[in-house]
């Protein structure tokens, strides 16, 4: 579904990501884990056209390198950004509509209804300013806004950030359901245990480089992963 070889990202003379290669198989959940500053967000921003990278990105058999973010959304590659990046003064409904910028009125309504079915709390709060939602509700809205574009591959950046454990569990369940609906997921998280519960394969990033990859079982049995990422 997605394949990237030798992706590098630099900001001036700061190298954030070096020669990273990764793949997401159709229908899978793939994790990208690493500490603060490891280069996870830079990787996602490179894949969705927010920062330059110079690598070849193949999405569904097409070379999409250099395509604009809007074009990538049209093709089905959509990012849910770190920190939710909602429009806080706008209502829940208006935020959803921003995610559905591709659709005409009838499709927009249908897609909003689908989101309300999936996230009843967003229907209840549809006229409330997004900035006044709880952290968990805001994360739901950010994911729902991403789903409005009907992605084939959803890139989700640090969804657990700042959420209470119960909310993290709900979010995990939600991500599982989204994947069962046929959407592939690339999940970026510092919460390694969360990623290992959901992903079939994960990459471990340190200082912009992939130092390990494998199934969660393989990675769990690695001493370095156990001490540095799982706190065991
Ligand atoms: P976190 O979990 O803290 O969000 P991360 O793994 O997502 O971290 P990045 O945000 O990709 O890491 O940052 C990787 C490196 O690139 C860091 O050293 C960071 O300071 C640097 N960096 C990121 N964005 C910029 C920028 N716009 N300008 C300069 N340096 C940047």
mmCIF file with all atom_site columns, N, CA and C and ligand atoms in Angstrom, residues 11 14 16 34-43 82 157-158 190, ligand 1:
data_model
loop_
_atom_site.group_PDB
_atom_site.id
_atom_site.type_symbol
_atom_site.label_atom_id
_atom_site.label_alt_id
_atom_site.label_comp_id
_atom_site.label_asym_id
_atom_site.label_entity_id
_atom_site.label_seq_id
_atom_site.pdbx_PDB_ins_code
_atom_site.Cartn_x
_atom_site.Cartn_y
_atom_site.Cartn_z
_atom_site.occupancy
_atom_site.B_iso_or_equiv
_atom_site.pdbx_formal_charge
_atom_site.auth_seq_id
_atom_site.auth_comp_id
_atom_site.auth_asym_id
_atom_site.auth_atom_id
_atom_site.pdbx_PDB_model_num
ATOM   1  N N   . UNK A 1 11  ? 16.239 20.051 8.418  1.00 0.00 ? 11  UNK A N   1
ATOM   2  C CA  . UNK A 1 11  ? 15.799 21.436 8.616  1.00 0.00 ? 11  UNK A CA  1
ATOM   3  C C   . UNK A 1 11  ? 17.082 22.254 8.690  1.00 0.00 ? 11  UNK A C   1
ATOM   4  N N   . UNK A 1 14  ? 20.078 20.695 10.444 1.00 0.00 ? 14  UNK A N   1
ATOM   5  C CA  . UNK A 1 14  ? 19.628 19.651 11.396 1.00 0.00 ? 14  UNK A CA  1
ATOM   6  C C   . UNK A 1 14  ? 19.050 18.487 10.603 1.00 0.00 ? 14  UNK A C   1
ATOM   7  N N   . UNK A 1 16  ? 16.852 15.451 10.656 1.00 0.00 ? 16  UNK A N   1
ATOM   8  C CA  . UNK A 1 16  ? 15.830 14.887 11.538 1.00 0.00 ? 16  UNK A CA  1
ATOM   9  C C   . UNK A 1 16  ? 15.568 13.417 11.227 1.00 0.00 ? 16  UNK A C   1
ATOM   10 N N   . UNK A 1 34  ? 9.337  5.737  19.044 1.00 0.00 ? 34  UNK A N   1
ATOM   11 C CA  . UNK A 1 34  ? 10.616 6.384  19.305 1.00 0.00 ? 34  UNK A CA  1
ATOM   12 C C   . UNK A 1 34  ? 10.428 7.483  20.323 1.00 0.00 ? 34  UNK A C   1
ATOM   13 N N   . UNK A 1 35  ? 11.531 7.925  20.918 1.00 0.00 ? 35  UNK A N   1
ATOM   14 C CA  . UNK A 1 35  ? 11.480 8.953  21.961 1.00 0.00 ? 35  UNK A CA  1
ATOM   15 C C   . UNK A 1 35  ? 11.219 10.326 21.349 1.00 0.00 ? 35  UNK A C   1
ATOM   16 N N   . UNK A 1 36  ? 11.103 11.359 22.192 1.00 0.00 ? 36  UNK A N   1
ATOM   17 C CA  . UNK A 1 36  ? 10.977 12.743 21.720 1.00 0.00 ? 36  UNK A CA  1
ATOM   18 C C   . UNK A 1 36  ? 12.128 13.071 20.783 1.00 0.00 ? 36  UNK A C   1
ATOM   19 N N   . UNK A 1 37  ? 11.801 13.673 19.676 1.00 0.00 ? 37  UNK A N   1
ATOM   20 C CA  . UNK A 1 37  ? 12.848 14.137 18.763 1.00 0.00 ? 37  UNK A CA  1
ATOM   21 C C   . UNK A 1 37  ? 13.444 13.051 17.891 1.00 0.00 ? 37  UNK A C   1
ATOM   22 N N   . UNK A 1 38  ? 12.894 11.835 17.934 1.00 0.00 ? 38  UNK A N   1
ATOM   23 C CA  . UNK A 1 38  ? 13.458 10.731 17.148 1.00 0.00 ? 38  UNK A CA  1
ATOM   24 C C   . UNK A 1 38  ? 13.223 10.926 15.644 1.00 0.00 ? 38  UNK A C   1
ATOM   25 N N   . UNK A 1 39  ? 12.238 11.763 15.294 1.00 0.00 ? 39  UNK A N   1
ATOM   26 C CA  . UNK A 1 39  ? 11.985 12.016 13.870 1.00 0.00 ? 39  UNK A CA  1
ATOM   27 C C   . UNK A 1 39  ? 10.656 11.453 13.374 1.00 0.00 ? 39  UNK A C   1
ATOM   28 N N   . UNK A 1 40  ? 9.782  11.086 14.298 1.00 0.00 ? 40  UNK A N   1
ATOM   29 C CA  . UNK A 1 40  ? 8.513  10.444 13.911 1.00 0.00 ? 40  UNK A CA  1
ATOM   30 C C   . UNK A 1 40  ? 7.603  11.416 13.160 1.00 0.00 ? 40  UNK A C   1
ATOM   31 N N   . UNK A 1 41  ? 7.394  12.592 13.764 1.00 0.00 ? 41  UNK A N   1
ATOM   32 C CA  . UNK A 1 41  ? 6.513  13.574 13.122 1.00 0.00 ? 41  UNK A CA  1
ATOM   33 C C   . UNK A 1 41  ? 7.100  14.033 11.788 1.00 0.00 ? 41  UNK A C   1
ATOM   34 N N   . UNK A 1 42  ? 8.413  14.212 11.756 1.00 0.00 ? 42  UNK A N   1
ATOM   35 C CA  . UNK A 1 42  ? 9.050  14.624 10.498 1.00 0.00 ? 42  UNK A CA  1
ATOM   36 C C   . UNK A 1 42  ? 8.789  13.586 9.414  1.00 0.00 ? 42  UNK A C   1
ATOM   37 N N   . UNK A 1 43  ? 8.804  12.315 9.790  1.00 0.00 ? 43  UNK A N   1
ATOM   38 C CA  . UNK A 1 43  ? 8.543  11.254 8.811  1.00 0.00 ? 43  UNK A CA  1
ATOM   39 C C   . UNK A 1 43  ? 7.127  11.381 8.255  1.00 0.00 ? 43  UNK A C   1
ATOM   40 N N   . UNK A 1 82  ? -0.325 15.607 15.049 1.00 0.00 ? 82  UNK A N   1
ATOM   41 C CA  . UNK A 1 82  ? -0.036 15.641 16.487 1.00 0.00 ? 82  UNK A CA  1
ATOM   42 C C   . UNK A 1 82  ? -0.657 16.907 17.079 1.00 0.00 ? 82  UNK A C   1
ATOM   43 N N   . UNK A 1 157 ? -0.708 10.692 14.327 1.00 0.00 ? 157 UNK A N   1
ATOM   44 C CA  . UNK A 1 157 ? 0.477  11.122 15.057 1.00 0.00 ? 157 UNK A CA  1
ATOM   45 C C   . UNK A 1 157 ? 0.170  11.345 16.544 1.00 0.00 ? 157 UNK A C   1
ATOM   46 N N   . UNK A 1 158 ? 0.735  10.510 17.389 1.00 0.00 ? 158 UNK A N   1
ATOM   47 C CA  . UNK A 1 158 ? 0.641  10.632 18.848 1.00 0.00 ? 158 UNK A CA  1
ATOM   48 C C   . UNK A 1 158 ? -0.782 10.854 19.367 1.00 0.00 ? 158 UNK A C   1
ATOM   49 N N   . UNK A 1 190 ? 4.669  7.552  21.160 1.00 0.00 ? 190 UNK A N   1
ATOM   50 C CA  . UNK A 1 190 ? 5.701  7.279  22.168 1.00 0.00 ? 190 UNK A CA  1
ATOM   51 C C   . UNK A 1 190 ? 5.241  6.157  23.080 1.00 0.00 ? 190 UNK A C   1
HETATM 52 P P1  . LIG B 2 .   ? 8.120  14.185 19.397 1.00 0.00 ? 1   LIG B P1  1
HETATM 53 O O1  . LIG B 2 .   ? 7.693  12.862 19.893 1.00 0.00 ? 1   LIG B O1  1
HETATM 54 O O2  . LIG B 2 .   ? 8.757  15.026 20.496 1.00 0.00 ? 1   LIG B O2  1
HETATM 55 O O3  . LIG B 2 .   ? 7.083  14.917 18.623 1.00 0.00 ? 1   LIG B O3  1
HETATM 56 P P2  . LIG B 2 .   ? 9.405  13.285 16.966 1.00 0.00 ? 1   LIG B P2  1
HETATM 57 O O4  . LIG B 2 .   ? 9.969  11.916 17.041 1.00 0.00 ? 1   LIG B O4  1
HETATM 58 O O5  . LIG B 2 .   ? 8.099  13.445 16.320 1.00 0.00 ? 1   LIG B O5  1
HETATM 59 O O6  . LIG B 2 .   ? 9.371  13.938 18.402 1.00 0.00 ? 1   LIG B O6  1
HETATM 60 P P3  . LIG B 2 .   ? 10.348 15.344 15.204 1.00 0.00 ? 1   LIG B P3  1
HETATM 61 O O7  . LIG B 2 .   ? 9.319  16.307 15.667 1.00 0.00 ? 1   LIG B O7  1
HETATM 62 O O8  . LIG B 2 .   ? 10.227 14.781 13.859 1.00 0.00 ? 1   LIG B O8  1
HETATM 63 O O9  . LIG B 2 .   ? 10.503 14.148 16.248 1.00 0.00 ? 1   LIG B O9  1
HETATM 64 O O10 . LIG B 2 .   ? 11.762 16.068 15.357 1.00 0.00 ? 1   LIG B O10 1
HETATM 65 C C1  . LIG B 2 .   ? 12.984 15.454 14.920 1.00 0.00 ? 1   LIG B C1  1
HETATM 66 C C2  . LIG B 2 .   ? 14.122 16.479 15.039 1.00 0.00 ? 1   LIG B C2  1
HETATM 67 O O11 . LIG B 2 .   ? 13.919 17.528 14.080 1.00 0.00 ? 1   LIG B O11 1
HETATM 68 C C3  . LIG B 2 .   ? 14.196 17.180 16.376 1.00 0.00 ? 1   LIG B C3  1
HETATM 69 O O12 . LIG B 2 .   ? 15.568 17.348 16.689 1.00 0.00 ? 1   LIG B O12 1
HETATM 70 C C4  . LIG B 2 .   ? 13.547 18.519 16.155 1.00 0.00 ? 1   LIG B C4  1
HETATM 71 O O13 . LIG B 2 .   ? 14.070 19.509 16.995 1.00 0.00 ? 1   LIG B O13 1
HETATM 72 C C5  . LIG B 2 .   ? 13.885 18.793 14.698 1.00 0.00 ? 1   LIG B C5  1
HETATM 73 N N1  . LIG B 2 .   ? 12.835 19.598 14.032 1.00 0.00 ? 1   LIG B N1  1
HETATM 74 C C6  . LIG B 2 .   ? 11.552 19.233 13.842 1.00 0.00 ? 1   LIG B C6  1
HETATM 75 N N2  . LIG B 2 .   ? 10.865 20.193 13.185 1.00 0.00 ? 1   LIG B N2  1
HETATM 76 C C7  . LIG B 2 .   ? 11.750 21.190 12.947 1.00 0.00 ? 1   LIG B C7  1
HETATM 77 C C8  . LIG B 2 .   ? 11.683 22.455 12.290 1.00 0.00 ? 1   LIG B C8  1
HETATM 78 N N3  . LIG B 2 .   ? 10.543 22.873 11.734 1.00 0.00 ? 1   LIG B N3  1
HETATM 79 N N4  . LIG B 2 .   ? 12.794 23.211 12.249 1.00 0.00 ? 1   LIG B N4  1
HETATM 80 C C9  . LIG B 2 .   ? 13.962 22.770 12.799 1.00 0.00 ? 1   LIG B C9  1
HETATM 81 N N5  . LIG B 2 .   ? 14.106 21.579 13.419 1.00 0.00 ? 1   LIG B N5  1
HETATM 82 C C10 . LIG B 2 .   ? 13.023 20.809 13.499 1.00 0.00 ? 1   LIG B C10 1
#
